[in-house]
mmCIF file of C-alpha atoms in Angstrom:
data_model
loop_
_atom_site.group_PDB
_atom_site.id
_atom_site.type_symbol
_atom_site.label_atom_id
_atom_site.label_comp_id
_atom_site.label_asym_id
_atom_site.label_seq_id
_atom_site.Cartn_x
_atom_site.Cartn_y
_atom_site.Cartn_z
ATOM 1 C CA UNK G 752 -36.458 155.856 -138.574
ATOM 2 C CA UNK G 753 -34.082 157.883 -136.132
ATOM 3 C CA UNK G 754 -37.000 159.445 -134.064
ATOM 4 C CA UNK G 755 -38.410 155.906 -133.210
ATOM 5 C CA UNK G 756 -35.530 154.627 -132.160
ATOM 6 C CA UNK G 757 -34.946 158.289 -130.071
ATOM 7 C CA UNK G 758 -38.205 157.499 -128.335
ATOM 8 C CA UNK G 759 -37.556 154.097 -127.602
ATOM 9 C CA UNK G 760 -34.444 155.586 -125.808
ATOM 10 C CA UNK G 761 -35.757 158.397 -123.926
ATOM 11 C CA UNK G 762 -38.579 155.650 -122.280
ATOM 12 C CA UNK G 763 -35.960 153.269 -121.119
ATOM 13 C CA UNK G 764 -34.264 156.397 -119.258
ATOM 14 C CA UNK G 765 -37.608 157.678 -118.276
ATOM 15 C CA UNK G 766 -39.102 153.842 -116.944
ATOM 16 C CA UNK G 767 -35.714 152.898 -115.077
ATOM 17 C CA UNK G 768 -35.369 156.631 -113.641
ATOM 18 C CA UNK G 769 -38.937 156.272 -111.783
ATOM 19 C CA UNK G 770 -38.305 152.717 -110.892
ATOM 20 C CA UNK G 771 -35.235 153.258 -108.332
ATOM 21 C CA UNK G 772 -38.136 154.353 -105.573
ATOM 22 C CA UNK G 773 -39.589 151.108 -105.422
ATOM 23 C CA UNK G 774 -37.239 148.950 -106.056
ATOM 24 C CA UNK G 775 -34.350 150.520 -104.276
ATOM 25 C CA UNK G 776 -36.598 150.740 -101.260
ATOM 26 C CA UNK G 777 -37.076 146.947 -101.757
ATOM 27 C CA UNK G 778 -33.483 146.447 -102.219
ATOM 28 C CA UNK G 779 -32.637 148.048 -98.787
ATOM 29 C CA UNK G 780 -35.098 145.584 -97.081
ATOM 30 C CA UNK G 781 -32.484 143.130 -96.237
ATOM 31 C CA UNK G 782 -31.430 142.484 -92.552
ATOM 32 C CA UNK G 783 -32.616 142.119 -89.333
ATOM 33 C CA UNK G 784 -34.165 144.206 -86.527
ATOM 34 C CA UNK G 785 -36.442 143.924 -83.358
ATOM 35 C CA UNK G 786 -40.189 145.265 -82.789
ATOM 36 C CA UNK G 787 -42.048 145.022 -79.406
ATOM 37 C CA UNK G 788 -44.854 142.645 -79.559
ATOM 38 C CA UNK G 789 -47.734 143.690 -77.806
ATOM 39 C CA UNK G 790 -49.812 141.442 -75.360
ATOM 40 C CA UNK G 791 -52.918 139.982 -76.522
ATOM 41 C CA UNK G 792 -51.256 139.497 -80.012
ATOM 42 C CA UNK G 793 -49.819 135.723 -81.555
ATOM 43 C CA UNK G 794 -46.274 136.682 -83.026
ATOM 44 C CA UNK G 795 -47.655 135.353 -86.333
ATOM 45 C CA UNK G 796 -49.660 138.071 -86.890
ATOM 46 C CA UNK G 797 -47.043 140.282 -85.928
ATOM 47 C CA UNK G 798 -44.810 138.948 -88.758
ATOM 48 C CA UNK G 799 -47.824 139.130 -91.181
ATOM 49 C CA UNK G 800 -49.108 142.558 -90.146
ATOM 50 C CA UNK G 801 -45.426 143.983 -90.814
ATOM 51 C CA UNK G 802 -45.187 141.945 -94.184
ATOM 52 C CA UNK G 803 -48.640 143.414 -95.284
ATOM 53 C CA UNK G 804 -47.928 146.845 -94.769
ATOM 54 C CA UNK G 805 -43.945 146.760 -96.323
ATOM 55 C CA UNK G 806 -45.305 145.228 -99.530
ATOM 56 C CA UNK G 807 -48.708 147.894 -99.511
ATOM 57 C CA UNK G 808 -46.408 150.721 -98.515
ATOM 58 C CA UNK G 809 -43.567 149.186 -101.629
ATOM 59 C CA UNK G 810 -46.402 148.898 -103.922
ATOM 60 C CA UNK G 811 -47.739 152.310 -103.230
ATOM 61 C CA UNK G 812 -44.492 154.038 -103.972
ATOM 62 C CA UNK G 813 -43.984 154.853 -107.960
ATOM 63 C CA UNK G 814 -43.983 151.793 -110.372
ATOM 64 C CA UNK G 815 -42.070 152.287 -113.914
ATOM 65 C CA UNK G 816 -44.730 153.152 -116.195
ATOM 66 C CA UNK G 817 -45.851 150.252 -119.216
ATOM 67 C CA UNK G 818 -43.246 149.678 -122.070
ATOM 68 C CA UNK G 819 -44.116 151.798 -125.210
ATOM 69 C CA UNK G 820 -43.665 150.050 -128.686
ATOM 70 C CA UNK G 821 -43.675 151.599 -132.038
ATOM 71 C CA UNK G 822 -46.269 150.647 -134.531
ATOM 72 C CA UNK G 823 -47.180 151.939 -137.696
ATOM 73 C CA UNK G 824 -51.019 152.531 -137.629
ATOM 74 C CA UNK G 825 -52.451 153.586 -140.769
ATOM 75 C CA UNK G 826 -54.473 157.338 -141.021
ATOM 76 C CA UNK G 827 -56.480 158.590 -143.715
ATOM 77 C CA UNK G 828 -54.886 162.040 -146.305
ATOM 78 C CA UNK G 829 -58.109 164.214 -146.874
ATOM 79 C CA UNK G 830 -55.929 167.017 -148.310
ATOM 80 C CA UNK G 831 -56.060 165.445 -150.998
ATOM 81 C CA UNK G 832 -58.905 165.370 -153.813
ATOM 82 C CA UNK G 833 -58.700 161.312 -153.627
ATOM 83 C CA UNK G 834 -58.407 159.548 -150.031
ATOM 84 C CA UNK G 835 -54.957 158.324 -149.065
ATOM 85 C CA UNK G 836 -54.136 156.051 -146.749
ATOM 86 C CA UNK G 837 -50.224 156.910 -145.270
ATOM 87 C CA UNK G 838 -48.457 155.269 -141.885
ATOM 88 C CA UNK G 839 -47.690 157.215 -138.996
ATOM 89 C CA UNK G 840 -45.107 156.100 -136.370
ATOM 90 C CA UNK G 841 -47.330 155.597 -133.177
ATOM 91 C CA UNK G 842 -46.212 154.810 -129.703
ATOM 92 C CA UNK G 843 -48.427 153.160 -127.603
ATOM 93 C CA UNK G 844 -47.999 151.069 -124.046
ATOM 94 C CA UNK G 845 -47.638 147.731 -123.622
ATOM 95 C CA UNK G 846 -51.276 146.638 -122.232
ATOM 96 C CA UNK G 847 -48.928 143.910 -120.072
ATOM 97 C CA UNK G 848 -47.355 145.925 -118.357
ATOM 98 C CA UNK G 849 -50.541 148.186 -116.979
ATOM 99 C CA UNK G 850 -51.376 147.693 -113.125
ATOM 100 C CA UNK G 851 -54.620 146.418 -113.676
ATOM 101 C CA UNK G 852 -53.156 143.729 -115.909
ATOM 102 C CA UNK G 853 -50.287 142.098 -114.338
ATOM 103 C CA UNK G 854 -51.384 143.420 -110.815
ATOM 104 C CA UNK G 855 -49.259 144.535 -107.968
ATOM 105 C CA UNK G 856 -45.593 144.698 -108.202
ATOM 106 C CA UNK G 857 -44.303 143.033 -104.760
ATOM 107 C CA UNK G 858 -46.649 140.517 -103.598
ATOM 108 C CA UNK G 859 -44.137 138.568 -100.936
ATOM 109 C CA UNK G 860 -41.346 138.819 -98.813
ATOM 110 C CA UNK G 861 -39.453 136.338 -96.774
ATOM 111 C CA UNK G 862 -39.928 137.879 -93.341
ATOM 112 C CA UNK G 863 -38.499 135.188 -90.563
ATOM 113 C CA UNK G 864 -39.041 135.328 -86.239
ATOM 114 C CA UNK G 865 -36.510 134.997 -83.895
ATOM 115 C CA UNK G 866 -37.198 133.838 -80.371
ATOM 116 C CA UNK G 867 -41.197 133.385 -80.018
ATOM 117 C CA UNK G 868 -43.363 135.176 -77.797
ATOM 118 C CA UNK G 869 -46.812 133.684 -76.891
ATOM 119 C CA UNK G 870 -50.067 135.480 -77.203
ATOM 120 C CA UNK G 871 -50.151 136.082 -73.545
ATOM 121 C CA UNK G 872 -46.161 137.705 -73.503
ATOM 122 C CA UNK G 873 -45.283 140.669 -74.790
ATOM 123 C CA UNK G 874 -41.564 142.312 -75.570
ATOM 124 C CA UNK G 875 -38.702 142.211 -77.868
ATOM 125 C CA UNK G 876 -39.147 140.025 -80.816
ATOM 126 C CA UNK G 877 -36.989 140.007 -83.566
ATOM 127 C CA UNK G 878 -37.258 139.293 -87.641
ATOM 128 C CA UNK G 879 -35.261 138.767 -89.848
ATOM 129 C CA UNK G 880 -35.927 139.904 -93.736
ATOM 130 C CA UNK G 881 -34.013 138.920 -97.021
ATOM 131 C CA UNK G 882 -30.571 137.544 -96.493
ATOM 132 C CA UNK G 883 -31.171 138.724 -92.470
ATOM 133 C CA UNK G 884 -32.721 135.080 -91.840
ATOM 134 C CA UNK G 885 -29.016 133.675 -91.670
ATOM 135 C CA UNK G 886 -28.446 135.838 -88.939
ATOM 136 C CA UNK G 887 -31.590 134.521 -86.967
ATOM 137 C CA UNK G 888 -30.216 130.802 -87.150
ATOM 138 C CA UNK G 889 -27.007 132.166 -86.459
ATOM 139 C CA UNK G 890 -28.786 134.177 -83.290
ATOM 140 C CA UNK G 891 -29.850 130.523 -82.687
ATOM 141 C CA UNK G 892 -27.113 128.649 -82.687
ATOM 142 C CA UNK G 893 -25.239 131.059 -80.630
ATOM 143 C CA UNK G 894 -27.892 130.326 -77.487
ATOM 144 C CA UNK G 895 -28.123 134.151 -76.478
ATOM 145 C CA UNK G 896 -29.575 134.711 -73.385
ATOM 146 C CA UNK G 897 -32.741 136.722 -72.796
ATOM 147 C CA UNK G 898 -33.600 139.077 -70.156
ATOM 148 C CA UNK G 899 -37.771 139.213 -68.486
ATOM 149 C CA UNK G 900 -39.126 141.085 -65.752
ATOM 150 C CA UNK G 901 -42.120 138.672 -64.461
ATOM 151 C CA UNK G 902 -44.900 139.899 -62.481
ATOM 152 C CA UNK G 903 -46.709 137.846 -59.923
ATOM 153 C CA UNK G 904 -49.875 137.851 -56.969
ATOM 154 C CA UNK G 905 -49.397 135.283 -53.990
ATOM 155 C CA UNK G 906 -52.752 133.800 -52.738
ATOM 156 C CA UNK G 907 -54.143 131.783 -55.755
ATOM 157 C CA UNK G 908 -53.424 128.891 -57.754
ATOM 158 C CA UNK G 909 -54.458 128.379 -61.360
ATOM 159 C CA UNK G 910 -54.674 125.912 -63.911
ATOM 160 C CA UNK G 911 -52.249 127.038 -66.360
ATOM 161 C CA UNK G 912 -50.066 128.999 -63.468
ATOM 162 C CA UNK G 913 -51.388 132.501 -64.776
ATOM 163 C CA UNK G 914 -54.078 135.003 -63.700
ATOM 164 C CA UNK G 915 -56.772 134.190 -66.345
ATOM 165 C CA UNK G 916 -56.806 130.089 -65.507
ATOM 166 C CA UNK G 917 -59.198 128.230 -63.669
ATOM 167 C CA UNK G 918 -58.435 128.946 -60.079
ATOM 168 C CA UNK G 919 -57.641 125.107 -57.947
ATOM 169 C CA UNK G 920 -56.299 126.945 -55.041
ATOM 170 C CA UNK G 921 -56.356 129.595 -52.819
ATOM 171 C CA UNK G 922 -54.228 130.548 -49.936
ATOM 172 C CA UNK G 923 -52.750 132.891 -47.122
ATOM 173 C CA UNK G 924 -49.726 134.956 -47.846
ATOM 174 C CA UNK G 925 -48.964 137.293 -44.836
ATOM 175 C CA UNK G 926 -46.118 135.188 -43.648
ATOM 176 C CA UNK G 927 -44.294 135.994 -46.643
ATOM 177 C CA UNK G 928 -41.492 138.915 -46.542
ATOM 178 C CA UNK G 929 -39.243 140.047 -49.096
ATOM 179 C CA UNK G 930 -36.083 138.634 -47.367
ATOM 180 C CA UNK G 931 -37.595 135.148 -47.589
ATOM 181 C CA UNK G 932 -38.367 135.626 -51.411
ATOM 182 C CA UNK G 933 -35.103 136.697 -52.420
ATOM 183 C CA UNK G 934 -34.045 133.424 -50.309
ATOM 184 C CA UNK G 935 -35.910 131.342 -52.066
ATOM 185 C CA UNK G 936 -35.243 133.487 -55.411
ATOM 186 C CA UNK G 937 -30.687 132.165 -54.366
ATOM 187 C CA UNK G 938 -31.364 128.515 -54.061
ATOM 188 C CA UNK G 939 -33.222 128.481 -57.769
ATOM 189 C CA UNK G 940 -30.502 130.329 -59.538
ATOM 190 C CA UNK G 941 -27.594 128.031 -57.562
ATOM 191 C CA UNK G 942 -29.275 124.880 -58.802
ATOM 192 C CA UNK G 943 -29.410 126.487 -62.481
ATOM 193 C CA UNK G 944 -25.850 127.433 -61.934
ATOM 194 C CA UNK G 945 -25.057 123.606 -61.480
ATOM 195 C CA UNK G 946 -27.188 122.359 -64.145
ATOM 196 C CA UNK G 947 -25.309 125.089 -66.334
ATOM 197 C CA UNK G 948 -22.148 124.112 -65.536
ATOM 198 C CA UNK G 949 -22.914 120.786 -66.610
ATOM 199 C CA UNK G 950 -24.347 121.923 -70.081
ATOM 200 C CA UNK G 951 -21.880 123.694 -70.656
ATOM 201 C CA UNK G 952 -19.338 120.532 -71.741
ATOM 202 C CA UNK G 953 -16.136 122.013 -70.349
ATOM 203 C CA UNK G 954 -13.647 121.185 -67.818
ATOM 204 C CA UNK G 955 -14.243 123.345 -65.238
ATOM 205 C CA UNK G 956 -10.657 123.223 -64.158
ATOM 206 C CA UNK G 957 -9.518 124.017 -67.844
ATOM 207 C CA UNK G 958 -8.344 127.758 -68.184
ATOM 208 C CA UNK G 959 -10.849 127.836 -71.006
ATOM 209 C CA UNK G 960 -13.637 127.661 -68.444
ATOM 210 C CA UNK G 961 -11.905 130.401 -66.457
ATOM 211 C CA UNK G 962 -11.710 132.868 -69.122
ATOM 212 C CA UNK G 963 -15.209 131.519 -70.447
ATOM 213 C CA UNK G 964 -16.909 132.439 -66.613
ATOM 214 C CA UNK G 965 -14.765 135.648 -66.613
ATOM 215 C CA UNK G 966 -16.537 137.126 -69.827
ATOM 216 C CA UNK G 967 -20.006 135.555 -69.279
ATOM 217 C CA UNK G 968 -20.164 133.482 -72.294
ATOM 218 C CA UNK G 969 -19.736 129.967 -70.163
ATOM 219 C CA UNK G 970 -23.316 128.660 -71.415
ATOM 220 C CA UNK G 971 -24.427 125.117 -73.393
ATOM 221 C CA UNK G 972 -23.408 125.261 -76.911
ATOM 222 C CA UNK G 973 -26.682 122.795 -77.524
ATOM 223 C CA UNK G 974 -30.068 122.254 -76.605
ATOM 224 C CA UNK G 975 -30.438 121.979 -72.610
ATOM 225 C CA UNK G 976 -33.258 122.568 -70.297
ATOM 226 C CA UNK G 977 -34.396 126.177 -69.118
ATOM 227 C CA UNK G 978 -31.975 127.679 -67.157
ATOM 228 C CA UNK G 979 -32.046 130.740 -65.030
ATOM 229 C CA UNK G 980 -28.692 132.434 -65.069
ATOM 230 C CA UNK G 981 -29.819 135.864 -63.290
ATOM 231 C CA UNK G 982 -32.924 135.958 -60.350
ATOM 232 C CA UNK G 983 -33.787 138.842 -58.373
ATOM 233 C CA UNK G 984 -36.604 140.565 -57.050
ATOM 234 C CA UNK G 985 -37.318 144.314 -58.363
ATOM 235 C CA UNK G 986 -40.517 144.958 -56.513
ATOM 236 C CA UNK G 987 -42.312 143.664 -53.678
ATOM 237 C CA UNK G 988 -45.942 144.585 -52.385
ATOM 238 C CA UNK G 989 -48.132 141.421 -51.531
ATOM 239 C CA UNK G 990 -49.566 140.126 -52.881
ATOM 240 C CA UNK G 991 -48.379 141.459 -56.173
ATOM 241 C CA UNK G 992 -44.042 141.075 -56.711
ATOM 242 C CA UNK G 993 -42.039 141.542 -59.925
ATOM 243 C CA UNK G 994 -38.977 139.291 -61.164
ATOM 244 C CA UNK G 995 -36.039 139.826 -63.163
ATOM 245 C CA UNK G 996 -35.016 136.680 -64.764
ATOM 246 C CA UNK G 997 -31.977 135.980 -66.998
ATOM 247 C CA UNK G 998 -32.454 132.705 -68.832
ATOM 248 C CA UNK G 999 -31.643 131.074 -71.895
ATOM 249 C CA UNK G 1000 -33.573 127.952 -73.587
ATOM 250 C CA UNK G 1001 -36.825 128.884 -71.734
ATOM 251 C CA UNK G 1002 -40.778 129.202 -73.052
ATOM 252 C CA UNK G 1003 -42.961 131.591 -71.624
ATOM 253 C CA UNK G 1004 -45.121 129.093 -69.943
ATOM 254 C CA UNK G 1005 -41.847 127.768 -68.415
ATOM 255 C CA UNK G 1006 -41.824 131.074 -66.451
ATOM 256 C CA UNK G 1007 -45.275 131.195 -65.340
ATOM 257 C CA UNK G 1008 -44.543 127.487 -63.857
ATOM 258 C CA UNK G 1009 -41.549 129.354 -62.079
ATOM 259 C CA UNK G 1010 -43.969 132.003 -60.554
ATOM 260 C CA UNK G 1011 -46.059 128.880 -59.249
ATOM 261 C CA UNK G 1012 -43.043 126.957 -57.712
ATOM 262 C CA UNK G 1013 -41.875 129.637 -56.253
ATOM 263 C CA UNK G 1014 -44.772 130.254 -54.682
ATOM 264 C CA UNK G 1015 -45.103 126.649 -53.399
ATOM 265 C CA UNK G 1016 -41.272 126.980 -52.247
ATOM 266 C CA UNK G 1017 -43.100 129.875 -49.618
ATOM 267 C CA UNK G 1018 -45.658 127.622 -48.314
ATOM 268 C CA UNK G 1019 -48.198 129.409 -50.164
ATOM 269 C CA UNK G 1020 -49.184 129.493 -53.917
ATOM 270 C CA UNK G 1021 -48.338 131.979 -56.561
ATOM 271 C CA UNK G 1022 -50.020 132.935 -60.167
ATOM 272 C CA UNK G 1023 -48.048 134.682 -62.984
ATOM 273 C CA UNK G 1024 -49.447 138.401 -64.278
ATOM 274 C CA UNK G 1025 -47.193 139.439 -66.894
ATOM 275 C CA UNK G 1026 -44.301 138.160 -69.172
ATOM 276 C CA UNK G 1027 -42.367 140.789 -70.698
ATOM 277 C CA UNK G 1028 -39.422 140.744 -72.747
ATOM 278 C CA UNK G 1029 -36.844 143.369 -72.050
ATOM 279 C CA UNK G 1030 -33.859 141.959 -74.324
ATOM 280 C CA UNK G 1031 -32.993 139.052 -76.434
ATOM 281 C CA UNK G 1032 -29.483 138.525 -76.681
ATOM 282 C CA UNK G 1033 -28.030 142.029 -78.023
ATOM 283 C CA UNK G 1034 -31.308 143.466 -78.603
ATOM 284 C CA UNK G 1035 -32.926 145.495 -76.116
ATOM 285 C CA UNK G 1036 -36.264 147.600 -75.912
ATOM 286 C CA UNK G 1037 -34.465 151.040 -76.821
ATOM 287 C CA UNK G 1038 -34.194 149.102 -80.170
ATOM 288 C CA UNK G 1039 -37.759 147.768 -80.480
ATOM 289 C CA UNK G 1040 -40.085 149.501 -82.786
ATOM 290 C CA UNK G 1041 -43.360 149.869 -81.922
ATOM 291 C CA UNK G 1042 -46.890 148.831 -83.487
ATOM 292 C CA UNK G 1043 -47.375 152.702 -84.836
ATOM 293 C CA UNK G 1044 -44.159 152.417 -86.324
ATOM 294 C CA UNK G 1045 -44.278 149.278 -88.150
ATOM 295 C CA UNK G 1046 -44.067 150.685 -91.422
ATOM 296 C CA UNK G 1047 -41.230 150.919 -94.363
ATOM 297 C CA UNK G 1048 -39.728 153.773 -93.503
ATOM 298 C CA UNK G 1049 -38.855 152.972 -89.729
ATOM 299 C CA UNK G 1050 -38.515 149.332 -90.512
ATOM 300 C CA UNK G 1051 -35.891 150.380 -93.240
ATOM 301 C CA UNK G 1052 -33.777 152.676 -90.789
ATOM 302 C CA UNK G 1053 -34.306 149.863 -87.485
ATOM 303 C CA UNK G 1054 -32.693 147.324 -89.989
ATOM 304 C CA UNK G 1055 -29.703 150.147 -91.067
ATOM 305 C CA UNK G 1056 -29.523 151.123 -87.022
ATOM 306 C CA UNK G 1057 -28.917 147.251 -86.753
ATOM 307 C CA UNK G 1058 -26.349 146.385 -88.809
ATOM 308 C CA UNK G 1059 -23.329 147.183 -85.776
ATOM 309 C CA UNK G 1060 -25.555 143.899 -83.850
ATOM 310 C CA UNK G 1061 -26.009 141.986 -87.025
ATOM 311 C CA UNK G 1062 -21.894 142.568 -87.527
ATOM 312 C CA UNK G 1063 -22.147 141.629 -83.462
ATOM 313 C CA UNK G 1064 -23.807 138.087 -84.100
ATOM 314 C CA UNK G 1065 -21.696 136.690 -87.767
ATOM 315 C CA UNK G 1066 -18.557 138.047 -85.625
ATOM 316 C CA UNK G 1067 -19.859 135.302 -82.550
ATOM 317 C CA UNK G 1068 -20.573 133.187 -85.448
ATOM 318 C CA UNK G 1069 -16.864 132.949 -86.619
ATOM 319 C CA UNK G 1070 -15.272 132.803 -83.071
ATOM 320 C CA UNK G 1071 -17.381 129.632 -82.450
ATOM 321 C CA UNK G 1072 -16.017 128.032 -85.707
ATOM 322 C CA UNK G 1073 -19.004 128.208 -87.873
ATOM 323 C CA UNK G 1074 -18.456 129.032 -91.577
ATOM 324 C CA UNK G 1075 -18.856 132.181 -93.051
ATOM 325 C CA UNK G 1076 -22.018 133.527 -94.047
ATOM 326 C CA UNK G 1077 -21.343 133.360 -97.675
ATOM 327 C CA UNK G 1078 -21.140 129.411 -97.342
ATOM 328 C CA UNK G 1079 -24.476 129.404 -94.961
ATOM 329 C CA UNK G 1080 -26.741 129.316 -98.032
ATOM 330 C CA UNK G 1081 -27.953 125.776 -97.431
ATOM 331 C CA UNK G 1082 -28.844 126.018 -93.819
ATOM 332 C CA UNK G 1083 -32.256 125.630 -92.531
ATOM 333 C CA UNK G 1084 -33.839 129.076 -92.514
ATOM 334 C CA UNK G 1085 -36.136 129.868 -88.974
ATOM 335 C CA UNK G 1086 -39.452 131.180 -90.123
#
């Protein structure tokens, strides 16, 4: 009959019409972007916290309704002196499709980390969703390097070189003035020069070096040790000092151990109070979203404001002779 058939028509319109919310919402999730990670907080549960609410939030949004089909259910003529049974054309949902049946919609999403922050740290971290995980190896295997400010106290000694350890020492810190911190702060950063310069697998009488050291970029194309391309002191009031450290290949604890040395390098000893992330290669805090916003809506437009760095990183990607990303489908994905 030409009415069933119109039906079957007008649903189809109807179902794919109220689908485009979800699933165009879901469709825009692809890319990457950067959220601050607060202290206190493993960066695992930052990923999953963001991952839980996106797919609530997706699921919440309007679903296409069930599939109707046409049957032909029988109903009973009473008009009639003598009971007749005719067919009516019925259209009723397919029980399949309901909610409660096959459940919800979106139950994962392929949300990868960037650079790690420990539970202790806090800062820029950045994820990758979709198709953005490429760009977090890529982010990888261009060895960005990441800007901290560092807070220390002189006069203790811990176990694990921060406030909260086991104290092992404690000692006298008077004799210690700004100008002989930043001292100390020069002869780190020109032994990391050095040891970058020898990373770095150039000639450093080549041209190429030159115009390498000229725009910044001269820095190991492979794994090296930490190194601490940028030092300098931002605040001093003993006991308590703040650092701001440039450094690429580093861990957290690697900059609590700096705190300590440094404070051994002053006669004196030295525990680390804060580890904060202020930018990971071009991502900075103005970019960061925080916890309140980690929902779809801000997560959608961080990973739209994005897209210039994400252009940014497969554009460092190609000048260092990788392949493009369309051929980057079999590389190991970070998650």
């Amino acid at each position: 009959m030409w009415y069933s058939h119109w039906f079957l028509v007008v649903d189809v319109i109807r179902s794919t019409a109220m689908a485009l919310s979800a699933s165009s919402a879901f469709r825009l999730l692809h890319g990457i972007f950067a959220v601050y990670k607060p202290p206190g907080m493993k960066w695992k549960s930052v990923r999953d916290t963001i991952e839980i609410k996106l797919l609530q939030e997706l699921n919440s949004l309007q679903q296409p309704p069930p599939r109707q089909k046409i049957l032909f259910l029988p109903q009973s003529n009473e008009s009639s002196s003598a009971t007749e049974l005719t067919k009516v054309v019925t259209s009723v949902p397919v029980l399949a499709d309901h909610k409660l049946v096959k459940g919800p919609s979106y139950t994962y999403m392929k949300i990868g980390a960037g650079h790690r922050l420990d539970i202790k740290s806090s800062g820029v971290f950045v994820l990758g969703i979709g198709s953005g995980n490429k760009l977090l190896t890529d982010m990888y295997e261009q060895h960005y390097t990441k800007d901290y400010t560092v807070s220390g106290m002189f006069g203790k000694a811990t176990d694990d070189f921060s406030d909260e350890g086991k104290v092992i020492e404690k000692t006298t810190y008077k004799h210690i003035t700004r100008d002989r911190l930043e001292r100390v702060l020069a002869m780190i950063q020109g032994a990391n020069q050095k040891a970058l310069l020898i990373h770095s697998h150039v000639d450093l009488k080549s041209q190429e070096a030159y115009e390498m050291a000229v725009k910044g970029k001269l820095r190991p194309m492979m794994k090296s040790p930490p190194l601490v391309l940028g030092l300098r002191c931002i605040e001093f009031n003993p006991p308590n000092f703040s650092l701001e450290i440039r450094c690429m290949h580093e861990t957290q604890q690697y900059l609590r151990k700096l705190i300590h040395e440094i404070g051994l390098e002053l006669r004196s000893s030295a525990v680390c109070t804060k580890v904060r992330r202020i930018r990971d290669g071009p991502f900075t805090l103005d970019c960061a979203l925080t916890h309140g916003h980690w929902d779809l809506q801000s997560v959608t437009n961080a990973i739209k404001d994005c897209k210039p760095i994400a252009t940014e990183i497969f554009k460092d990607d190609l000048e260092n002779g990788d392949e493009d990303l369309e051929g980057n489908e079999g590389r190991n994905i970070v998650t």
